[in-house]
Amino acid sequence: MTFDVVFLGTGAAVPVPSRGTTSQFLDIHGHTFLIDAGEGVQLALRNNKRRFQKLKGIFISHMHGDHVLGLPGLLSTMSLLGRQEAIDIWGPPELDAWLRHTWGSIQAHMSFEVKVHEWSPHEVQTLHEAGHYRLRSIPVKHRIPCCGLRVEEHSLPWKLSGQKAREARLPFHVRQALKRGEAIGFEGRALKPELWCTPPRKARSYVYSADTRPCESLRIAAQGATLLYHDATFNNADADRAKSTHHSTTTEAARLARQAEVETLMLGHVSLRYKDLDALREEALQEHPNVVLAKDGLLWRL
Ligand SMILES: [Zn+2]
């Protein structure tokens, strides 16, 4: 089962050749999504050999240009290439009117339906659920309404040994309980799932903080994540700037990752002003043992 994220653009507000504005390509169980659409996202997708005509949906975290300016162009190209299938877009309240106004002024006609859904800036919401995974929006703390995203697999069933179950003549409801990982009484005995089943592979989860100050809602939503991509726009020395611009520092990102017990922290949205990115990673390593730097073009398999 695929669960890949390709980091198309990992820089902050101003793009440079090595670090574009924010966008990520997600492939979960063969379904593909785009997370944010910074300027240049079409070329980033092409350069990374990712197909955009099959995208099921697009998540937009907030209305700052480095997260959204690539969207009208991308959708227009999809239309020029003859897309027919409707697309779901989840984003802030202003998004729908802005898109329609932009297309109106350049007289673009879309060949497919663009369904824009507003996420709530106040509560965690399930945006999309299919088969064995779901996408949930997480309100975070930025200068304007902003949401992060949690992508997670449902917990997987335990694998019951069919032969053992048949030999012991376990009835259906007992088998089902064991597959859910629950202990259950049967004929005066307590059956433990670990003696009857193989435990499942751990359900994986990816959390995207978007642009934010460290906040409680994100800490809760990031709990136990396999990978957390966190805003780390500034280093420790520039903590005041992080506060005044509603972003986070390396240390703040890593502290939240530690509190939320995430497996791996990825530092992203790093400001152009820093040339020595390893020094940023060193700061974060003081708080969390597993820190990687986001990089344009990086493919991460969860
Ligand atoms: Zn922003």
Short mmCIF file of C-alpha atoms and ligand atoms in Angstrom, two decimals:
data_model
loop_
_atom_site.label_atom_id
_atom_site.label_comp_id
_atom_site.label_asym_id
_atom_site.label_seq_id
_atom_site.Cartn_x
_atom_site.Cartn_y
_atom_site.Cartn_z
CA MET A 1 0.00 0.00 0.00
CA THR A 2 1.62 3.25 -1.08
CA PHE A 3 1.97 6.17 1.31
CA ASP A 4 4.39 8.61 -0.29
CA VAL A 5 4.90 12.34 -0.03
CA VAL A 6 6.96 14.19 -2.62
CA PHE A 7 8.12 17.59 -1.37
CA LEU A 8 7.82 19.78 -4.44
CA GLY A 9 8.55 23.13 -2.79
CA THR A 10 9.98 23.52 0.69
CA GLY A 11 11.05 27.17 0.95
CA ALA A 12 9.38 30.13 2.64
CA ALA A 13 7.60 33.05 0.97
CA VAL A 14 10.30 33.95 -1.57
CA PRO A 15 11.26 31.22 -4.06
CA VAL A 16 14.86 30.55 -5.16
CA PRO A 17 16.00 27.89 -7.67
CA SER A 18 16.86 25.39 -4.94
CA ARG A 19 13.77 26.00 -2.81
CA GLY A 20 10.37 26.70 -4.32
CA THR A 21 7.23 27.85 -2.54
CA THR A 22 5.14 25.30 -0.71
CA SER A 23 3.53 22.32 -2.41
CA GLN A 24 3.54 18.59 -1.79
CA PHE A 25 2.32 15.63 -3.79
CA LEU A 26 0.66 12.87 -1.76
CA ASP A 27 0.04 9.31 -2.93
CA ILE A 28 -1.94 7.26 -0.41
CA HIS A 29 -3.10 3.79 -1.40
CA GLY A 30 -2.90 4.82 -5.06
CA HIS A 31 -5.02 7.97 -4.65
CA THR A 32 -3.21 11.22 -5.31
CA PHE A 33 -3.64 14.66 -3.76
CA LEU A 34 -1.87 17.98 -3.80
CA ILE A 35 -1.12 19.76 -0.54
CA ASP A 36 -0.85 23.50 -1.18
CA ALA A 37 -0.09 24.99 -4.56
CA GLY A 38 2.67 27.58 -4.45
CA GLU A 39 3.68 29.41 -7.60
CA GLY A 40 5.42 27.12 -10.09
CA VAL A 41 3.65 23.99 -8.88
CA GLN A 42 2.90 22.80 -12.43
CA LEU A 43 6.57 22.71 -13.37
CA ALA A 44 7.53 21.19 -10.04
CA LEU A 45 5.03 18.38 -10.67
CA ARG A 46 6.42 17.83 -14.16
CA ASN A 47 10.05 17.97 -13.01
CA ASN A 48 9.25 15.33 -10.39
CA LYS A 49 7.38 13.20 -12.94
CA ARG A 50 4.09 13.36 -11.05
CA ARG A 51 0.88 13.30 -13.05
CA PHE A 52 -1.64 15.95 -12.16
CA GLN A 53 -4.57 14.96 -14.37
CA LYS A 54 -5.42 12.14 -11.95
CA LEU A 55 -5.39 14.25 -8.77
CA LYS A 56 -8.44 13.43 -6.65
CA GLY A 57 -8.23 16.56 -4.58
CA ILE A 58 -6.24 19.60 -3.51
CA PHE A 59 -5.83 20.91 0.03
CA ILE A 60 -5.06 24.60 0.50
CA SER A 61 -3.85 25.64 3.97
CA HIS A 62 -4.37 29.40 3.72
CA MET A 63 -4.59 32.35 1.35
CA HIS A 64 -0.94 33.48 1.43
CA GLY A 65 0.55 33.68 -2.07
CA ASP A 66 3.34 31.18 -1.46
CA HIS A 67 0.70 28.50 -0.79
CA VAL A 68 -1.98 29.31 -3.34
CA LEU A 69 -0.73 31.33 -6.34
CA GLY A 70 -0.02 28.20 -8.39
CA LEU A 71 -3.59 26.95 -8.15
CA PRO A 72 -5.45 28.89 -10.90
CA GLY A 73 -2.71 28.07 -13.41
CA LEU A 74 -2.62 24.41 -12.53
CA LEU A 75 -6.39 24.05 -12.86
CA SER A 76 -6.35 26.00 -16.15
CA THR A 77 -3.72 23.62 -17.55
CA MET A 78 -5.80 20.62 -16.49
CA SER A 79 -8.67 22.16 -18.43
CA LEU A 80 -6.53 22.88 -21.51
CA LEU A 81 -5.47 19.23 -21.46
CA GLY A 82 -9.14 18.19 -21.46
CA ARG A 83 -9.78 16.96 -17.94
CA GLN A 84 -13.39 15.83 -17.50
CA GLU A 85 -13.44 14.46 -13.97
CA ALA A 86 -14.56 16.82 -11.20
CA ILE A 87 -12.00 17.76 -8.56
CA ASP A 88 -12.46 18.48 -4.85
CA ILE A 89 -10.60 21.39 -3.31
CA TRP A 90 -10.60 22.08 0.41
CA GLY A 91 -9.54 25.51 1.53
CA PRO A 92 -10.28 28.78 3.33
CA PRO A 93 -13.54 30.71 2.85
CA GLU A 94 -12.11 33.20 0.32
CA LEU A 95 -10.78 30.55 -2.03
CA ASP A 96 -13.86 29.87 -4.14
CA ALA A 97 -14.61 33.51 -4.97
CA TRP A 98 -10.94 34.23 -5.70
CA LEU A 99 -10.66 31.32 -8.15
CA ARG A 100 -13.85 32.26 -10.00
CA HIS A 101 -12.82 35.91 -10.15
CA THR A 102 -9.40 34.98 -11.54
CA TRP A 103 -10.86 32.77 -14.26
CA GLY A 104 -13.53 35.36 -14.99
CA SER A 105 -10.97 38.08 -15.61
CA ILE A 106 -8.87 35.97 -17.97
CA GLN A 107 -11.98 34.46 -19.60
CA ALA A 108 -10.92 30.92 -18.83
CA HIS A 109 -13.52 28.18 -19.26
CA MET A 110 -13.04 25.08 -17.22
CA SER A 111 -13.67 21.72 -18.89
CA PHE A 112 -14.49 20.08 -15.53
CA GLU A 113 -16.26 20.86 -12.29
CA VAL A 114 -14.19 22.44 -9.52
CA LYS A 115 -15.86 21.72 -6.19
CA VAL A 116 -14.52 24.03 -3.51
CA HIS A 117 -15.26 23.08 0.09
CA GLU A 118 -14.49 25.33 3.06
CA TRP A 119 -12.69 23.83 6.00
CA SER A 120 -13.54 25.10 9.46
CA PRO A 121 -10.99 27.42 11.11
CA HIS A 122 -12.39 26.36 14.50
CA GLU A 123 -12.44 22.57 14.64
CA VAL A 124 -10.83 19.42 13.29
CA GLN A 125 -12.81 18.16 10.33
CA THR A 126 -12.75 15.02 8.21
CA LEU A 127 -12.36 16.30 4.67
CA HIS A 128 -12.16 13.03 2.82
CA GLU A 129 -12.45 9.38 3.75
CA ALA A 130 -11.94 6.45 1.42
CA GLY A 131 -11.27 2.76 1.91
CA HIS A 132 -8.66 2.66 4.61
CA TYR A 133 -7.50 6.23 5.05
CA ARG A 134 -8.75 9.71 5.79
CA LEU A 135 -7.70 13.36 5.49
CA ARG A 136 -8.47 15.74 8.37
CA SER A 137 -7.95 19.49 8.60
CA ILE A 138 -6.38 20.94 11.76
CA PRO A 139 -6.93 24.60 12.69
CA VAL A 140 -3.52 26.16 13.46
CA LYS A 141 -2.29 29.60 14.54
CA HIS A 142 -1.14 31.92 11.75
CA ARG A 143 -1.67 35.58 10.84
CA ILE A 144 -4.80 34.68 8.84
CA PRO A 145 -7.11 31.63 9.09
CA CYS A 146 -5.00 28.57 8.42
CA CYS A 147 -5.30 24.80 8.67
CA GLY A 148 -2.78 21.99 8.72
CA LEU A 149 -3.58 18.47 7.57
CA ARG A 150 -3.42 14.98 9.03
CA VAL A 151 -3.41 12.05 6.60
CA GLU A 152 -3.80 8.72 8.32
CA GLU A 153 -4.50 5.09 7.67
CA HIS A 154 -7.22 3.38 9.68
CA SER A 155 -5.87 0.89 12.18
CA LEU A 156 -5.38 -2.40 10.42
CA PRO A 157 -6.88 -5.75 11.52
CA TRP A 158 -4.80 -8.44 13.22
CA LYS A 159 -4.24 -11.53 11.07
CA LEU A 160 -5.89 -14.55 12.67
CA SER A 161 -4.40 -18.01 12.11
CA GLY A 162 -7.29 -19.76 10.30
CA GLN A 163 -6.09 -23.25 11.17
CA LYS A 164 -5.81 -22.56 14.90
CA ALA A 165 -9.22 -20.89 14.93
CA ARG A 166 -10.81 -23.88 13.15
CA GLU A 167 -9.17 -26.41 15.45
CA ALA A 168 -10.39 -24.54 18.53
CA ARG A 169 -13.85 -24.08 16.87
CA LEU A 170 -13.86 -20.37 17.64
CA PRO A 171 -17.23 -18.82 16.81
CA PHE A 172 -17.50 -15.82 14.49
CA HIS A 173 -17.82 -13.14 17.20
CA VAL A 174 -14.73 -14.45 19.00
CA ARG A 175 -12.68 -14.39 15.79
CA GLN A 176 -13.83 -10.86 15.08
CA ALA A 177 -12.82 -9.65 18.55
CA LEU A 178 -9.36 -11.20 18.19
CA LYS A 179 -8.93 -9.57 14.77
CA ARG A 180 -9.68 -6.22 16.39
CA GLY A 181 -6.86 -6.94 18.83
CA GLU A 182 -9.24 -7.46 21.80
CA ALA A 183 -8.93 -10.13 24.48
CA ILE A 184 -12.15 -12.16 24.82
CA GLY A 185 -13.50 -14.92 27.08
CA PHE A 186 -14.41 -18.27 25.44
CA GLU A 187 -15.42 -21.50 27.23
CA GLY A 188 -14.06 -20.22 30.51
CA ARG A 189 -10.69 -19.13 29.08
CA ALA A 190 -9.38 -15.63 28.35
CA LEU A 191 -8.07 -15.58 24.78
CA LYS A 192 -5.33 -13.05 24.11
CA PRO A 193 -5.03 -11.75 20.54
CA GLU A 194 -1.24 -11.98 20.54
CA LEU A 195 -1.46 -15.78 20.99
CA TRP A 196 -3.89 -16.26 18.10
CA CYS A 197 -2.97 -13.56 15.63
CA THR A 198 -0.08 -11.78 13.99
CA PRO A 199 -0.16 -8.09 14.94
CA PRO A 200 -0.76 -5.70 12.06
CA ARG A 201 1.78 -3.31 10.63
CA LYS A 202 1.43 0.02 12.46
CA ALA A 203 -1.05 2.38 10.79
CA ARG A 204 0.94 5.26 9.26
CA SER A 205 0.18 8.97 9.48
CA TYR A 206 1.54 12.15 7.97
CA VAL A 207 0.94 15.57 9.53
CA TYR A 208 1.51 18.87 7.74
CA SER A 209 1.61 21.87 10.07
CA ALA A 210 1.20 24.53 7.37
CA ASP A 211 2.34 28.00 8.54
CA THR A 212 1.90 28.30 12.27
CA ARG A 213 3.05 29.15 15.74
CA PRO A 214 3.33 26.04 17.91
CA CYS A 215 -0.20 25.39 19.18
CA GLU A 216 -2.22 22.93 21.21
CA SER A 217 -4.51 21.88 18.35
CA LEU A 218 -1.51 20.85 16.27
CA ARG A 219 0.16 19.05 19.17
CA ILE A 220 -2.96 16.97 19.70
CA ALA A 221 -3.48 16.25 16.01
CA ALA A 222 0.17 15.32 15.52
CA GLN A 223 0.11 12.75 18.33
CA GLY A 224 2.10 9.65 17.34
CA ALA A 225 2.53 10.71 13.71
CA THR A 226 4.96 8.75 11.58
CA LEU A 227 6.15 11.99 9.97
CA LEU A 228 5.47 15.59 10.96
CA TYR A 229 6.39 18.37 8.51
CA HIS A 230 6.57 21.48 10.67
CA ASP A 231 7.03 25.17 9.92
CA ALA A 232 10.63 26.01 10.89
CA THR A 233 10.93 29.37 9.18
CA PHE A 234 13.43 30.76 11.69
CA ASN A 235 16.33 29.68 13.89
CA ASN A 236 16.53 30.27 17.64
CA ALA A 237 18.33 33.58 17.36
CA ASP A 238 15.38 34.93 15.34
CA ALA A 239 12.70 33.75 17.77
CA ASP A 240 11.23 37.27 18.00
CA ARG A 241 10.75 37.35 14.27
CA ALA A 242 9.05 33.96 14.38
CA LYS A 243 6.62 35.35 16.90
CA SER A 244 5.86 38.58 15.07
CA THR A 245 5.32 36.83 11.71
CA HIS A 246 3.31 33.95 13.20
CA HIS A 247 5.77 31.25 12.26
CA SER A 248 7.89 28.82 14.32
CA THR A 249 11.56 28.27 15.09
CA THR A 250 13.49 25.03 14.72
CA THR A 251 13.44 24.50 18.48
CA GLU A 252 9.71 25.19 18.79
CA ALA A 253 8.98 22.71 16.00
CA ALA A 254 11.15 20.05 17.63
CA ARG A 255 9.67 20.62 21.09
CA LEU A 256 6.17 20.13 19.73
CA ALA A 257 7.33 16.99 17.88
CA ARG A 258 8.74 15.60 21.11
CA GLN A 259 5.59 16.38 23.09
CA ALA A 260 3.45 14.76 20.40
CA GLU A 261 5.78 11.72 20.27
CA VAL A 262 6.15 11.85 16.50
CA GLU A 263 8.61 9.41 14.97
CA THR A 264 10.32 11.78 12.53
CA LEU A 265 10.26 15.55 12.32
CA MET A 266 10.87 17.30 9.01
CA LEU A 267 11.84 20.97 9.13
CA GLY A 268 10.19 22.95 6.34
CA HIS A 269 9.29 26.46 5.14
CA VAL A 270 12.83 27.54 6.04
CA SER A 271 13.62 31.18 5.36
CA LEU A 272 15.88 32.13 2.49
CA ARG A 273 18.17 33.95 4.92
CA TYR A 274 19.75 30.73 6.20
CA LYS A 275 22.52 29.18 4.13
CA ASP A 276 23.72 26.59 6.67
CA LEU A 277 20.72 24.31 6.98
CA ASP A 278 22.65 21.73 9.01
CA ALA A 279 22.93 24.28 11.81
CA LEU A 280 19.11 24.45 11.88
CA ARG A 281 18.93 20.69 12.14
CA GLU A 282 21.45 20.71 14.99
CA GLU A 283 19.22 23.09 16.95
CA ALA A 284 16.21 20.84 16.51
CA LEU A 285 18.21 17.73 17.48
CA GLN A 286 18.58 19.20 20.98
CA GLU A 287 14.84 18.56 21.44
CA HIS A 288 14.04 15.55 19.23
CA PRO A 289 16.27 12.63 18.18
CA ASN A 290 14.91 12.21 14.66
CA VAL A 291 15.10 15.34 12.53
CA VAL A 292 15.42 15.67 8.77
CA LEU A 293 15.54 18.72 6.55
CA ALA A 294 12.92 19.15 3.86
CA LYS A 295 14.37 19.41 0.37
CA ASP A 296 12.76 20.14 -2.98
CA GLY A 297 12.26 16.91 -4.90
CA LEU A 298 12.59 14.67 -1.85
CA LEU A 299 10.38 11.56 -1.95
CA TRP A 300 9.47 10.26 1.52
CA ARG A 301 8.03 6.75 1.87
CA LEU A 302 6.16 6.42 5.13
ZN ZN B 1 1.64 32.08 5.50
#
